[in-house]
C-alpha cells in the first residue's frame, strides 16, 4: 500500500512538473518537483523506495517532457548517492540537516547535468547567467518548497527513516 502511495505521489509530481511548475519561474529556473519528491522520500521512506522511484520518475518525466530519460536519470541519481554518503558520514546532523544537504547538493547536481545536456544539444554556453539565473534561483526555490513540505510532514507525526541500505549477500544456490 505504501508503494502504491509513493508511486501516485511521484506520478502527481511528474505531472505537476510538466504542467504547473513552468507557470511559476524564479529568474530563469522553475521548481523541480520530482527532485523534491525524491528528497522527501529519502527522508521519510528509506533507501529502497528511492532507488526504485528515481528511474521510474526519470522515465515518466522523460515521456511527458522534451528531455531524455537517461539524462534525467543521471540528473536525479545524486539524491541516492548524497543521501547515502550523509548517512555514513559521522557528522552531528539530524534528519532535517541531512534532508537539506541532500536537496542542496542534488539540486545543484541535477541542474548542472541538465544544463550541460542542453549545452551539448546546442544551447549557448554562458556560465554567468547559468549560475545566477538558473542554478542559484532553482536551488533557492527548491529549498523553500522543501521547507513548506518537510515541516508540515514532521508536525503531522511522520518520523524520518534511516537511509542505511541492507548489505546484499551472495547465494550460491541461485
PDB file of C-alpha atoms in Angstrom:
ATOM      1  CA  UNK A   1       0.000   0.000   0.000  1.00  0.00           C
ATOM      2  CA  UNK A   2       2.853   2.367   0.834  1.00  0.00           C
ATOM      3  CA  UNK A   3       4.478   1.585  -2.521  1.00  0.00           C
ATOM      4  CA  UNK A   4       1.293   2.486  -4.364  1.00  0.00           C
ATOM      5  CA  UNK A   5       1.019   5.744  -2.422  1.00  0.00           C
ATOM      6  CA  UNK A   6       4.628   6.643  -3.286  1.00  0.00           C
ATOM      7  CA  UNK A   7       4.020   5.814  -6.963  1.00  0.00           C
ATOM      8  CA  UNK A   8       0.920   8.028  -7.066  1.00  0.00           C
ATOM      9  CA  UNK A   9       2.821  10.822  -5.316  1.00  0.00           C
ATOM     10  CA  UNK A  10       5.650  10.526  -7.831  1.00  0.00           C
ATOM     11  CA  UNK A  11       3.203  10.477 -10.751  1.00  0.00           C
ATOM     12  CA  UNK A  12       1.484  13.617  -9.445  1.00  0.00           C
ATOM     13  CA  UNK A  13       4.877  15.312  -9.022  1.00  0.00           C
ATOM     14  CA  UNK A  14       5.810  14.444 -12.620  1.00  0.00           C
ATOM     15  CA  UNK A  15       2.518  15.762 -13.975  1.00  0.00           C
ATOM     16  CA  UNK A  16       2.818  18.927 -11.866  1.00  0.00           C
ATOM     17  CA  UNK A  17       6.427  19.350 -13.038  1.00  0.00           C
ATOM     18  CA  UNK A  18       5.275  19.465 -16.641  1.00  0.00           C
ATOM     19  CA  UNK A  19       2.050  21.433 -16.184  1.00  0.00           C
ATOM     20  CA  UNK A  20       2.213  23.620 -13.075  1.00  0.00           C
ATOM     21  CA  UNK A  21       5.910  24.271 -12.363  1.00  0.00           C
ATOM     22  CA  UNK A  22       6.593  26.239 -15.590  1.00  0.00           C
ATOM     23  CA  UNK A  23       3.921  28.732 -14.520  1.00  0.00           C
ATOM     24  CA  UNK A  24       5.985  29.842 -11.500  1.00  0.00           C
ATOM     25  CA  UNK A  25       9.533  30.617 -12.658  1.00  0.00           C
ATOM     26  CA  UNK A  26      12.038  32.359 -10.429  1.00  0.00           C
ATOM     27  CA  UNK A  27      14.544  34.177 -12.649  1.00  0.00           C
ATOM     28  CA  UNK A  28      15.193  31.501 -15.281  1.00  0.00           C
ATOM     29  CA  UNK A  29      14.502  28.481 -13.066  1.00  0.00           C
ATOM     30  CA  UNK A  30      11.403  26.507 -12.224  1.00  0.00           C
ATOM     31  CA  UNK A  31      10.951  24.342  -9.143  1.00  0.00           C
ATOM     32  CA  UNK A  32      11.951  20.717  -9.585  1.00  0.00           C
ATOM     33  CA  UNK A  33       9.032  18.872  -8.037  1.00  0.00           C
ATOM     34  CA  UNK A  34      10.343  15.416  -8.926  1.00  0.00           C
ATOM     35  CA  UNK A  35      13.602  16.169  -7.131  1.00  0.00           C
ATOM     36  CA  UNK A  36      11.643  17.451  -4.145  1.00  0.00           C
ATOM     37  CA  UNK A  37       9.579  14.256  -4.082  1.00  0.00           C
ATOM     38  CA  UNK A  38      12.703  12.092  -4.232  1.00  0.00           C
ATOM     39  CA  UNK A  39      14.352  14.034  -1.384  1.00  0.00           C
ATOM     40  CA  UNK A  40      11.241  13.762   0.784  1.00  0.00           C
ATOM     41  CA  UNK A  41      11.003  10.051   0.025  1.00  0.00           C
ATOM     42  CA  UNK A  42      14.657   9.696   1.001  1.00  0.00           C
ATOM     43  CA  UNK A  43      13.889  11.425   4.290  1.00  0.00           C
ATOM     44  CA  UNK A  44      10.729   9.528   5.200  1.00  0.00           C
ATOM     45  CA  UNK A  45      10.688   6.236   3.275  1.00  0.00           C
ATOM     46  CA  UNK A  46      14.281   4.982   3.227  1.00  0.00           C
ATOM     47  CA  UNK A  47      16.644   3.791   0.506  1.00  0.00           C
ATOM     48  CA  UNK A  48      14.717   1.018  -1.250  1.00  0.00           C
ATOM     49  CA  UNK A  49      11.737   3.129  -2.381  1.00  0.00           C
ATOM     50  CA  UNK A  50      14.027   5.929  -3.540  1.00  0.00           C
ATOM     51  CA  UNK A  51      16.161   3.513  -5.556  1.00  0.00           C
ATOM     52  CA  UNK A  52      13.010   2.393  -7.359  1.00  0.00           C
ATOM     53  CA  UNK A  53      11.403   5.838  -7.618  1.00  0.00           C
ATOM     54  CA  UNK A  54      14.455   7.506  -9.197  1.00  0.00           C
ATOM     55  CA  UNK A  55      14.489   5.626 -12.530  1.00  0.00           C
ATOM     56  CA  UNK A  56      10.683   5.408 -12.631  1.00  0.00           C
ATOM     57  CA  UNK A  57      10.403   9.175 -12.122  1.00  0.00           C
ATOM     58  CA  UNK A  58      13.081   9.841 -14.744  1.00  0.00           C
ATOM     59  CA  UNK A  59      11.286   7.673 -17.311  1.00  0.00           C
ATOM     60  CA  UNK A  60       7.888   9.193 -16.566  1.00  0.00           C
ATOM     61  CA  UNK A  61       9.249  12.744 -16.770  1.00  0.00           C
ATOM     62  CA  UNK A  62      11.144  11.880 -19.931  1.00  0.00           C
ATOM     63  CA  UNK A  63       7.915  10.660 -21.524  1.00  0.00           C
ATOM     64  CA  UNK A  64       5.997  13.796 -20.606  1.00  0.00           C
ATOM     65  CA  UNK A  65       8.712  16.369 -21.322  1.00  0.00           C
ATOM     66  CA  UNK A  66      11.246  17.085 -24.023  1.00  0.00           C
ATOM     67  CA  UNK A  67      14.212  15.680 -22.089  1.00  0.00           C
ATOM     68  CA  UNK A  68      15.744  12.253 -22.410  1.00  0.00           C
ATOM     69  CA  UNK A  69      15.032   9.747 -19.678  1.00  0.00           C
ATOM     70  CA  UNK A  70      18.735   8.816 -19.472  1.00  0.00           C
ATOM     71  CA  UNK A  71      19.750  12.425 -18.884  1.00  0.00           C
ATOM     72  CA  UNK A  72      17.067  12.795 -16.234  1.00  0.00           C
ATOM     73  CA  UNK A  73      18.251   9.604 -14.548  1.00  0.00           C
ATOM     74  CA  UNK A  74      21.791  10.999 -14.410  1.00  0.00           C
ATOM     75  CA  UNK A  75      20.375  14.221 -13.006  1.00  0.00           C
ATOM     76  CA  UNK A  76      18.372  12.526 -10.237  1.00  0.00           C
ATOM     77  CA  UNK A  77      20.856   9.818  -9.170  1.00  0.00           C
ATOM     78  CA  UNK A  78      22.769  12.199  -6.849  1.00  0.00           C
ATOM     79  CA  UNK A  79      19.774  12.091  -4.486  1.00  0.00           C
ATOM     80  CA  UNK A  80      20.555   8.464  -3.665  1.00  0.00           C
ATOM     81  CA  UNK A  81      24.328   8.939  -3.571  1.00  0.00           C
ATOM     82  CA  UNK A  82      24.370  12.113  -1.466  1.00  0.00           C
ATOM     83  CA  UNK A  83      21.829  10.773   0.999  1.00  0.00           C
ATOM     84  CA  UNK A  84      23.757   7.508   1.393  1.00  0.00           C
ATOM     85  CA  UNK A  85      27.019   9.414   1.918  1.00  0.00           C
ATOM     86  CA  UNK A  86      25.390  11.665   4.514  1.00  0.00           C
ATOM     87  CA  UNK A  87      24.125   8.599   6.339  1.00  0.00           C
ATOM     88  CA  UNK A  88      27.667   7.207   6.612  1.00  0.00           C
ATOM     89  CA  UNK A  89      29.480  10.474   7.459  1.00  0.00           C
ATOM     90  CA  UNK A  90      29.982  10.870  11.202  1.00  0.00           C
ATOM     91  CA  UNK A  91      28.628  14.428  11.390  1.00  0.00           C
ATOM     92  CA  UNK A  92      26.153  15.519  14.044  1.00  0.00           C
ATOM     93  CA  UNK A  93      23.369  16.102  11.525  1.00  0.00           C
ATOM     94  CA  UNK A  94      19.762  15.393  12.297  1.00  0.00           C
ATOM     95  CA  UNK A  95      17.142  14.253   9.839  1.00  0.00           C
ATOM     96  CA  UNK A  96      16.395  17.811   8.731  1.00  0.00           C
ATOM     97  CA  UNK A  97      20.060  18.635   8.148  1.00  0.00           C
ATOM     98  CA  UNK A  98      20.587  15.532   6.035  1.00  0.00           C
ATOM     99  CA  UNK A  99      17.463  16.320   4.027  1.00  0.00           C
ATOM    100  CA  UNK A 100      18.565  19.924   3.434  1.00  0.00           C
ATOM    101  CA  UNK A 101      22.050  18.926   2.353  1.00  0.00           C
ATOM    102  CA  UNK A 102      20.614  16.231   0.099  1.00  0.00           C
ATOM    103  CA  UNK A 103      18.318  18.766  -1.536  1.00  0.00           C
ATOM    104  CA  UNK A 104      21.031  21.396  -1.969  1.00  0.00           C
ATOM    105  CA  UNK A 105      23.659  19.007  -3.330  1.00  0.00           C
ATOM    106  CA  UNK A 106      21.354  17.048  -5.590  1.00  0.00           C
ATOM    107  CA  UNK A 107      19.609  20.213  -6.767  1.00  0.00           C
ATOM    108  CA  UNK A 108      22.904  21.734  -7.884  1.00  0.00           C
ATOM    109  CA  UNK A 109      23.979  18.455  -9.458  1.00  0.00           C
ATOM    110  CA  UNK A 110      20.677  17.908 -11.271  1.00  0.00           C
ATOM    111  CA  UNK A 111      20.547  21.398 -12.708  1.00  0.00           C
ATOM    112  CA  UNK A 112      24.203  21.210 -13.730  1.00  0.00           C
ATOM    113  CA  UNK A 113      23.677  17.891 -15.529  1.00  0.00           C
ATOM    114  CA  UNK A 114      20.580  19.214 -17.290  1.00  0.00           C
ATOM    115  CA  UNK A 115      22.397  22.425 -18.268  1.00  0.00           C
ATOM    116  CA  UNK A 116      25.382  20.506 -19.662  1.00  0.00           C
ATOM    117  CA  UNK A 117      22.949  18.304 -21.591  1.00  0.00           C
ATOM    118  CA  UNK A 118      21.273  21.387 -23.033  1.00  0.00           C
ATOM    119  CA  UNK A 119      24.654  22.894 -23.949  1.00  0.00           C
ATOM    120  CA  UNK A 120      25.684  19.692 -25.706  1.00  0.00           C
ATOM    121  CA  UNK A 121      22.408  19.813 -27.618  1.00  0.00           C
ATOM    122  CA  UNK A 122      23.175  23.297 -28.930  1.00  0.00           C
ATOM    123  CA  UNK A 123      22.234  25.802 -26.221  1.00  0.00           C
ATOM    124  CA  UNK A 124      24.677  28.698 -25.822  1.00  0.00           C
ATOM    125  CA  UNK A 125      27.415  28.218 -23.235  1.00  0.00           C
ATOM    126  CA  UNK A 126      27.054  31.172 -20.892  1.00  0.00           C
ATOM    127  CA  UNK A 127      28.224  30.230 -17.421  1.00  0.00           C
ATOM    128  CA  UNK A 128      27.442  33.530 -15.674  1.00  0.00           C
ATOM    129  CA  UNK A 129      23.732  33.545 -16.498  1.00  0.00           C
ATOM    130  CA  UNK A 130      23.596  29.807 -15.866  1.00  0.00           C
ATOM    131  CA  UNK A 131      24.796  30.275 -12.301  1.00  0.00           C
ATOM    132  CA  UNK A 132      22.919  33.473 -11.454  1.00  0.00           C
ATOM    133  CA  UNK A 133      19.663  32.866 -13.327  1.00  0.00           C
ATOM    134  CA  UNK A 134      19.236  29.086 -13.223  1.00  0.00           C
ATOM    135  CA  UNK A 135      21.345  27.271 -10.596  1.00  0.00           C
ATOM    136  CA  UNK A 136      21.056  29.580  -7.582  1.00  0.00           C
ATOM    137  CA  UNK A 137      17.390  30.598  -8.040  1.00  0.00           C
ATOM    138  CA  UNK A 138      16.471  26.971  -8.730  1.00  0.00           C
ATOM    139  CA  UNK A 139      18.147  25.723  -5.573  1.00  0.00           C
ATOM    140  CA  UNK A 140      16.564  28.583  -3.610  1.00  0.00           C
ATOM    141  CA  UNK A 141      13.030  27.801  -4.762  1.00  0.00           C
ATOM    142  CA  UNK A 142      13.597  24.084  -4.136  1.00  0.00           C
ATOM    143  CA  UNK A 143      14.790  24.871  -0.600  1.00  0.00           C
ATOM    144  CA  UNK A 144      11.699  26.998   0.062  1.00  0.00           C
ATOM    145  CA  UNK A 145       9.437  24.245  -1.231  1.00  0.00           C
ATOM    146  CA  UNK A 146      11.296  21.668   0.852  1.00  0.00           C
ATOM    147  CA  UNK A 147      10.664  23.790   3.936  1.00  0.00           C
ATOM    148  CA  UNK A 148       6.986  24.156   3.086  1.00  0.00           C
ATOM    149  CA  UNK A 149       6.559  20.373   2.775  1.00  0.00           C
ATOM    150  CA  UNK A 150       9.068  18.990   5.297  1.00  0.00           C
ATOM    151  CA  UNK A 151       7.899  20.962   8.333  1.00  0.00           C
ATOM    152  CA  UNK A 152       4.184  20.072   7.994  1.00  0.00           C
ATOM    153  CA  UNK A 153       5.066  16.408   7.450  1.00  0.00           C
ATOM    154  CA  UNK A 154       7.142  16.400  10.636  1.00  0.00           C
ATOM    155  CA  UNK A 155       4.403  18.235  12.530  1.00  0.00           C
ATOM    156  CA  UNK A 156       1.895  15.657  11.268  1.00  0.00           C
ATOM    157  CA  UNK A 157       3.913  12.979  13.046  1.00  0.00           C
ATOM    158  CA  UNK A 158       5.985  11.411  10.279  1.00  0.00           C
ATOM    159  CA  UNK A 159       9.369  10.277  11.507  1.00  0.00           C
ATOM    160  CA  UNK A 160      12.415  10.095   9.344  1.00  0.00           C
ATOM    161  CA  UNK A 161      13.639   6.746   8.133  1.00  0.00           C
ATOM    162  CA  UNK A 162      17.239   5.620   8.185  1.00  0.00           C
ATOM    163  CA  UNK A 163      18.891   5.561   4.785  1.00  0.00           C
ATOM    164  CA  UNK A 164      21.198   2.695   5.656  1.00  0.00           C
ATOM    165  CA  UNK A 165      20.711   0.054   2.986  1.00  0.00           C
ATOM    166  CA  UNK A 166      20.913  -3.589   3.892  1.00  0.00           C
ATOM    167  CA  UNK A 167      24.013  -5.234   2.523  1.00  0.00           C
ATOM    168  CA  UNK A 168      23.459  -7.805  -0.166  1.00  0.00           C
ATOM    169  CA  UNK A 169      24.678 -11.360   0.108  1.00  0.00           C
ATOM    170  CA  UNK A 170      25.753 -13.846  -2.486  1.00  0.00           C
ATOM    171  CA  UNK A 171      23.781 -17.059  -2.569  1.00  0.00           C
ATOM    172  CA  UNK A 172      25.425 -19.945  -4.388  1.00  0.00           C
ATOM    173  CA  UNK A 173      22.130 -21.758  -4.813  1.00  0.00           C
ATOM    174  CA  UNK A 174      20.667 -19.084  -7.073  1.00  0.00           C
TER     175      UNK A 174
END
